[in-house]
XYZ file of C-alpha atoms in Angstrom:
464
model
C 1.134 -18.703 6.009
C 3.450 -21.301 5.203
C 6.587 -20.492 2.340
C 5.061 -22.791 -0.263
C 1.645 -23.787 0.353
C -1.044 -23.445 -1.907
C -2.566 -20.544 0.352
C 0.813 -18.958 0.011
C 1.547 -19.129 -3.962
C -2.345 -18.073 -4.340
C -2.032 -15.162 -1.936
C 1.138 -13.937 -3.358
C -0.148 -14.140 -7.282
C -2.908 -11.686 -6.074
C -0.862 -9.321 -3.634
C -0.607 -7.113 -6.153
C -4.045 -7.106 -7.599
C -6.621 -4.392 -7.840
C -8.680 -7.289 -6.674
C -7.332 -8.699 -3.439
C -8.413 -11.727 -1.941
C -10.081 -11.136 1.289
C -9.747 -14.387 3.868
C -10.922 -15.425 7.017
C -10.749 -17.547 10.131
C -12.896 -20.111 10.223
C -13.686 -22.746 12.576
C -13.686 -26.519 11.947
C -17.456 -27.456 12.161
C -18.034 -24.151 9.600
C -15.353 -25.950 7.503
C -17.121 -29.540 7.515
C -20.417 -28.534 7.206
C -19.319 -26.269 4.008
C -17.310 -29.155 2.331
C -20.082 -31.996 3.009
C -22.444 -29.623 1.164
C -20.159 -28.964 -1.911
C -20.055 -32.473 -2.357
C -23.184 -33.650 -1.710
C -23.876 -31.158 -5.070
C -21.410 -33.425 -6.586
C -23.547 -36.661 -6.049
C -26.750 -34.722 -6.908
C -25.187 -33.389 -10.328
C -24.710 -34.987 -13.564
C -21.124 -32.543 -14.495
C -18.449 -35.277 -13.887
C -16.099 -32.330 -12.270
C -13.017 -32.736 -11.257
C -11.979 -32.634 -7.840
C -8.748 -32.144 -5.820
C -8.574 -32.632 -2.379
C -6.515 -32.026 0.667
C -6.787 -33.907 4.219
C -3.833 -32.915 6.120
C -3.789 -36.423 8.118
C -4.866 -40.217 6.483
C -7.133 -40.446 9.302
C -8.914 -37.247 8.362
C -9.584 -39.367 4.788
C -10.178 -42.971 5.997
C -13.240 -40.745 8.614
C -14.790 -39.672 4.763
C -13.345 -42.770 2.496
C -17.066 -44.035 2.326
C -18.137 -40.850 1.366
C -15.628 -40.103 -1.615
C -16.700 -43.806 -3.002
C -20.030 -42.459 -4.142
C -18.117 -38.701 -4.688
C -15.694 -40.883 -7.230
C -18.593 -42.090 -9.269
C -20.214 -38.731 -9.966
C -16.675 -37.731 -10.338
C -14.283 -37.925 -13.866
C -11.379 -37.693 -11.971
C -10.913 -36.643 -7.626
C -7.232 -36.262 -6.473
C -6.404 -36.992 -2.778
C -3.367 -35.104 -0.812
C -2.619 -36.196 2.501
C -0.163 -37.943 5.021
C 0.415 -41.409 4.423
C -0.751 -43.215 7.698
C -3.861 -44.962 9.438
C -3.956 -47.390 6.502
C -5.750 -45.287 3.954
C -3.952 -46.730 0.532
C -5.610 -49.898 1.449
C -9.048 -48.654 1.801
C -10.788 -49.582 -1.013
C -12.200 -46.374 -1.964
C -8.093 -45.911 -2.776
C -8.380 -48.301 -5.335
C -10.988 -46.934 -7.620
C -9.835 -46.300 -10.932
C -10.297 -42.227 -10.977
C -9.313 -42.084 -7.339
C -5.534 -40.969 -7.112
C -3.846 -40.404 -3.538
C -1.289 -38.137 -3.126
C 1.149 -38.943 -0.235
C 2.140 -35.601 1.826
C 4.988 -35.781 4.310
C 4.712 -33.512 7.369
C 7.912 -31.037 5.834
C 5.694 -30.228 3.407
C 3.937 -27.299 3.987
C 0.395 -28.909 2.545
C -0.098 -31.022 5.025
C -1.029 -28.098 7.449
C -4.099 -27.482 4.394
C -7.389 -28.248 3.816
C -8.204 -27.901 0.644
C -11.682 -29.034 -1.726
C -11.299 -27.781 -5.037
C -14.287 -28.714 -7.689
C -13.875 -28.071 -11.468
C -16.827 -28.602 -13.647
C -18.386 -27.780 -16.886
C -21.243 -26.049 -15.133
C -19.982 -24.725 -11.676
C -16.711 -24.112 -10.013
C -16.182 -24.209 -6.210
C -13.637 -24.153 -3.354
C -12.493 -24.400 0.031
C -9.080 -23.278 0.630
C -7.568 -23.133 4.321
C -4.076 -23.381 6.103
C -4.578 -24.589 9.989
C -3.622 -22.064 12.493
C -0.776 -22.166 14.376
C 0.306 -22.591 18.020
C 1.932 -19.323 17.709
C -1.220 -17.605 15.752
C -3.806 -18.715 18.902
C -1.954 -17.017 20.779
C -2.565 -16.496 24.982
C -5.502 -18.638 24.587
C -3.728 -21.207 23.381
C -4.649 -24.359 21.022
C -8.657 -25.648 21.752
C -9.318 -28.578 23.121
C -12.471 -29.254 20.982
C -11.581 -30.592 17.901
C -14.324 -28.289 16.625
C -12.540 -24.876 17.844
C -9.641 -26.021 15.703
C -9.164 -22.839 13.648
C -7.838 -22.645 10.056
C -7.186 -18.892 7.644
C -8.280 -19.114 4.175
C -11.267 -18.587 1.855
C -14.125 -20.325 -0.325
C -15.238 -19.027 -3.400
C -17.408 -20.218 -6.436
C -15.254 -17.955 -8.727
C -14.223 -19.641 -11.818
C -10.944 -18.143 -12.638
C -9.746 -17.728 -8.778
C -10.759 -21.629 -8.373
C -9.392 -22.526 -12.330
C -5.967 -20.685 -10.998
C -5.890 -22.587 -7.301
C -6.702 -25.999 -9.142
C -3.660 -25.103 -11.774
C -1.976 -24.284 -8.324
C -2.862 -27.762 -6.497
C -1.774 -29.786 -10.219
C 1.255 -28.192 -9.970
C 2.263 -29.324 -6.418
C 1.181 -32.505 -7.633
C 3.713 -32.773 -9.564
C 6.832 -32.443 -7.000
C 5.679 -35.769 -5.835
C 3.766 -37.822 -8.989
C 4.550 -36.166 -12.232
C 2.171 -38.577 -14.358
C -0.543 -37.953 -12.847
C -0.158 -34.325 -12.566
C 0.328 -34.465 -16.380
C -3.364 -36.579 -16.638
C -4.727 -33.665 -14.058
C -3.517 -30.827 -16.187
C -5.372 -32.392 -19.275
C -8.298 -32.616 -17.324
C -8.484 -29.364 -16.311
C -7.672 -27.645 -19.433
C -10.598 -29.754 -20.829
C -12.760 -28.625 -18.734
C -14.461 -25.020 -19.372
C -16.411 -23.639 -16.770
C -19.080 -20.880 -17.532
C -20.314 -18.663 -14.253
C -23.543 -20.792 -12.691
C -26.714 -19.785 -13.964
C -28.906 -18.772 -10.928
C -30.798 -21.668 -10.636
C -27.611 -23.882 -10.446
C -25.998 -21.114 -7.429
C -29.280 -21.209 -5.875
C -29.271 -25.302 -5.406
C -25.560 -24.648 -4.032
C -26.446 -21.686 -1.842
C -29.326 -24.098 -0.054
C -27.398 -26.537 0.195
C -24.398 -25.103 1.710
C -26.865 -22.416 4.270
C -28.720 -26.270 5.115
C -25.649 -27.755 6.028
C -24.220 -24.242 8.196
C -27.823 -24.314 9.847
C -27.211 -28.628 10.738
C -23.945 -27.356 12.395
C -25.407 -25.012 14.901
C -27.667 -27.573 15.967
C -24.755 -30.173 16.098
C -22.106 -28.249 18.111
C -20.793 -30.668 21.101
C -19.438 -28.001 23.013
C -20.305 -26.316 26.318
C -22.905 -24.023 25.497
C -22.142 -20.363 26.453
C -19.076 -17.924 24.992
C -17.818 -20.697 23.177
C -20.857 -22.397 21.479
C -21.287 -18.280 20.746
C -18.554 -17.780 19.128
C -19.359 -21.045 16.683
C -22.476 -19.934 15.804
C -21.626 -16.643 15.131
C -18.576 -18.111 12.517
C -21.667 -20.385 10.950
C -23.990 -17.899 10.378
C -21.601 -15.436 9.510
C -20.995 -17.589 5.964
C -24.225 -18.663 5.579
C -24.736 -14.560 4.707
C -21.610 -15.031 2.591
C -23.141 -17.892 0.725
C -25.716 -15.687 -0.309
C -23.334 -12.705 -1.100
C -20.449 -14.787 -3.280
C -24.093 -16.094 -5.539
C -25.229 -11.898 -5.636
C -21.397 -11.221 -6.923
C -21.090 -13.925 -9.309
C -24.724 -12.846 -11.170
C -23.500 -9.527 -11.371
C -20.325 -10.511 -12.790
C -22.494 -12.693 -15.128
C -24.092 -9.324 -16.794
C -21.261 -8.026 -18.554
C -23.763 -4.787 -19.422
C -24.235 -4.012 -15.717
C -21.692 -5.644 -13.372
C -22.005 -3.945 -10.856
C -25.251 -3.271 -10.654
C -25.619 -4.444 -6.550
C -23.270 -2.399 -5.338
C -24.697 0.734 -7.443
C -27.722 -0.246 -5.989
C -26.737 -0.344 -2.692
C -24.743 3.019 -2.481
C -27.759 4.713 -4.137
C -30.276 2.912 -1.322
C -27.959 3.912 1.396
C -28.174 7.522 0.137
C -32.079 7.812 -0.537
C -32.266 6.476 3.387
C -30.088 9.178 4.816
C -31.959 11.491 3.348
C -35.620 9.996 4.535
C -33.286 9.503 8.044
C -34.339 5.827 8.182
C -32.781 4.574 11.707
C -29.976 2.449 11.713
C -31.420 -0.648 11.303
C -33.628 -0.309 8.689
C -30.702 1.098 6.991
C -28.408 -2.116 7.361
C -31.236 -4.290 6.739
C -31.929 -2.482 3.148
C -28.608 -2.445 2.388
C -28.421 -6.327 2.697
C -31.388 -6.247 0.559
C -29.762 -4.272 -1.795
C -26.859 -6.049 -2.631
C -29.073 -9.802 -2.618
C -31.792 -7.999 -4.598
C -31.010 -9.589 -8.129
C -31.341 -13.077 -6.889
C -35.062 -12.755 -7.205
C -35.905 -12.035 -10.841
C -40.073 -12.010 -9.811
C -40.472 -12.109 -14.319
C -38.716 -15.138 -14.475
C -40.483 -17.156 -11.847
C -43.146 -18.849 -10.303
C -44.306 -18.821 -7.027
C -43.753 -21.892 -5.120
C -45.878 -21.668 -1.998
C -49.429 -20.611 -1.380
C -49.944 -17.698 0.445
C -49.893 -17.317 4.049
C -47.736 -20.805 4.259
C -44.778 -18.782 5.532
C -45.654 -15.864 8.141
C -42.858 -13.735 9.055
C -41.912 -13.063 12.726
C -42.799 -10.176 14.343
C -39.563 -8.751 15.652
C -38.093 -9.572 11.898
C -40.964 -7.696 10.053
C -40.359 -4.727 7.275
C -41.920 -1.610 7.567
C -44.780 -3.246 7.114
C -46.049 -7.040 8.211
C -46.902 -9.269 5.129
C -47.452 -12.756 4.689
C -47.090 -13.873 1.254
C -46.204 -16.122 -1.574
C -42.622 -17.031 -2.021
C -40.431 -17.152 -4.561
C -37.290 -18.968 -6.035
C -34.749 -17.273 -5.048
C -35.772 -15.730 -1.803
C -37.231 -18.771 -0.726
C -33.546 -19.859 0.270
C -33.349 -16.356 2.499
C -35.961 -16.886 4.711
C -35.040 -20.464 5.591
C -33.276 -18.277 8.135
C -35.010 -16.407 10.636
C -32.839 -14.028 10.607
C -32.957 -12.919 6.958
C -37.127 -13.390 6.995
C -36.884 -9.362 7.232
C -34.495 -9.090 4.159
C -36.313 -11.412 2.130
C -39.549 -9.680 2.289
C -38.051 -6.618 1.214
C -36.784 -8.170 -2.063
C -39.663 -10.309 -2.465
C -41.947 -7.357 -2.868
C -39.610 -4.575 -4.825
C -41.760 -6.103 -7.725
C -44.752 -4.504 -6.098
C -46.765 -1.121 -7.864
C -47.881 1.912 -6.369
C -50.897 1.358 -7.874
C -51.509 -2.171 -6.664
C -51.047 -3.469 -10.394
C -47.457 -5.373 -9.443
C -46.456 -8.618 -8.575
C -46.396 -10.859 -6.444
C -49.149 -9.853 -3.911
C -50.443 -6.669 -5.622
C -50.002 -4.493 -2.882
C -50.398 -1.031 -3.239
C -49.243 2.796 -1.393
C -48.064 2.391 1.829
C -49.148 -1.693 2.219
C -45.295 -2.201 0.171
C -42.361 -2.184 2.547
C -41.259 1.519 2.683
C -37.218 -0.253 1.762
C -39.117 -2.406 -0.904
C -40.377 1.035 -2.609
C -36.805 1.972 -1.994
C -35.472 -0.994 -3.418
C -37.556 -0.665 -6.508
C -37.110 2.801 -8.022
C -32.987 2.889 -7.129
C -32.826 -0.821 -9.065
C -35.024 1.081 -12.051
C -32.729 4.148 -12.001
C -29.598 2.717 -11.959
C -30.411 0.550 -14.654
C -31.387 3.316 -16.588
C -28.385 5.604 -16.172
C -25.989 2.366 -16.925
C -28.028 1.861 -20.245
C -27.235 5.674 -21.227
C -23.750 6.083 -19.734
C -22.858 2.959 -22.244
C -24.624 4.719 -24.789
C -22.077 7.659 -24.717
C -24.373 10.051 -22.702
C -22.807 13.101 -20.831
C -23.230 12.150 -16.881
C -25.096 15.236 -16.227
C -27.915 13.986 -19.268
C -27.746 10.830 -17.760
C -29.613 11.565 -14.703
C -31.472 14.319 -15.962
C -33.417 11.816 -18.430
C -33.033 8.827 -16.299
C -34.841 10.881 -13.500
C -37.189 11.825 -16.110
C -37.937 8.398 -17.310
C -38.334 7.489 -13.442
C -41.229 10.511 -12.812
C -42.884 9.378 -15.861
C -44.332 6.061 -13.558
C -44.930 8.279 -10.170
C -48.089 7.661 -8.912
C -48.275 4.273 -11.310
C -44.980 1.993 -10.054
C -43.032 4.513 -7.837
C -43.881 6.054 -4.632
C -44.521 10.079 -5.986
C -42.770 10.704 -2.083
C -39.500 8.715 -3.110
C -39.731 10.483 -6.685
C -39.251 13.669 -4.852
C -36.236 12.493 -2.474
C -34.704 11.175 -5.692
C -35.205 14.329 -7.546
C -32.974 16.074 -4.712
C -30.207 13.508 -4.870
C -30.192 14.138 -9.073
C -29.490 17.495 -8.002
C -26.480 16.928 -5.644
C -25.361 14.447 -8.348
C -25.391 17.905 -11.046
C -23.681 19.972 -7.970
C -20.613 17.563 -8.209
C -21.712 14.710 -5.518
C -20.439 11.503 -5.885
C -21.147 8.440 -4.633
C -18.348 6.003 -3.590
C -19.025 2.027 -4.458
C -17.866 -0.387 -2.143
C -18.084 -4.118 -2.256
C -18.625 -6.014 0.533
C -15.499 -7.658 2.331
C -16.233 -11.225 2.333
C -14.695 -12.769 5.439
C -15.957 -14.942 8.374
C -17.395 -12.398 11.205
C -19.050 -10.217 9.022
C -22.610 -9.209 8.212
C -23.988 -10.000 11.525
C -27.906 -10.207 11.650
C -29.389 -8.718 14.419
C -32.642 -11.018 14.853
C -34.524 -8.859 16.807
C -34.025 -6.011 14.376
C -34.319 -7.418 11.052
C -30.809 -5.671 10.825
C -26.886 -6.856 10.608
C -24.817 -6.375 13.681
C -22.407 -4.327 14.456
C -19.328 -4.834 12.885
C -20.190 -3.824 9.573
C -17.347 -3.581 6.752
C -19.465 -1.706 4.639
C -18.506 2.292 5.424
C -20.763 5.304 4.318
C -21.085 5.999 0.536
C -21.100 9.871 0.505
C -17.940 11.262 0.460
């Protein structure tokens, strides 16, 4: 990272943190899709955010200048950092009262960075990256295609991290325009972003996925290995969008902020006890991380039964065609995630057939959905009891007893037996390691033929 750049200052601030920042490498086509999705959400939202950007060269600003005229109308203030070339100071957008341009000279480290920082009362989002140097590209050299240019950095919706980065960006602007920096600091202090609601996050994530998918169809490089690599980079970021949303939903639950990661640990161990094949374990793991994006009790079906049949090769443990609900609907836009969407959708079915959304019963319910339903309920009970001061042994025993009371009605009795074995292990000292997914490019790639996640997987075994 370039010394003194915004990305380097952010990395330095978190180098000794208990929650280190995970960075990735992104192709330009991926960043274009991400930024356009986040910018379009500004146009569709009424929260009037503070927007801070860095365009590297002025010519990139000129390509987006008309677009930023519309963004300015929907924003409280827009600050743009870019090299003073290509006549961008003369463009009409630059003359708008709530648009401020900051000239960045070539020797300024921010001249090699690409930023989009959005801070609003309703949500936060950012893309912050730095272009790889000629040395970083190695023997292959710098790419001939503009879409294959690579950037190192991250993107996120996390409010605290976005605010911190906005403050760093404003501090950098202060070196060039103290008066503007003072005004931006005032705007930043007046905005009190909260963790976005599930509906808000779902809207933003839907846009991100839509633009990334469009980016896949618009790759103008030769078909072959390079096309495959670009496609993989786009798709891994689609998965990241869902995982970031799921992490924020967990963080917003102050009573159970580790729900997703603990559910994954329990589900994976249950799967090991049941000797599930690797491909089934992988999609169960991903469904565990994403299970909270579908709160069925607060949602109504948005499509009627039969409108979205899944592909046979993507099917979970039994083939289904059923109504969709908010949350899982956006997952189904990606063929390689339809099996995961099915698992999450049917986690609220009951063994006796009285559940929702399809009234499935017994072995009609996908096995992964049955596992997810049981471990989610068990984890929630354990979390509640531990917070009340019960010992771990009593907590596990009571949680298991309460789940057992619902066997053959809500839960699969065979899975209750498996959970009983797991709890016996807890009583004998078994511990599960809970590890959050590393959100970086090139991971969580789903194999459409198996409905699982192709290697390299970033999650290691939870059993010590």
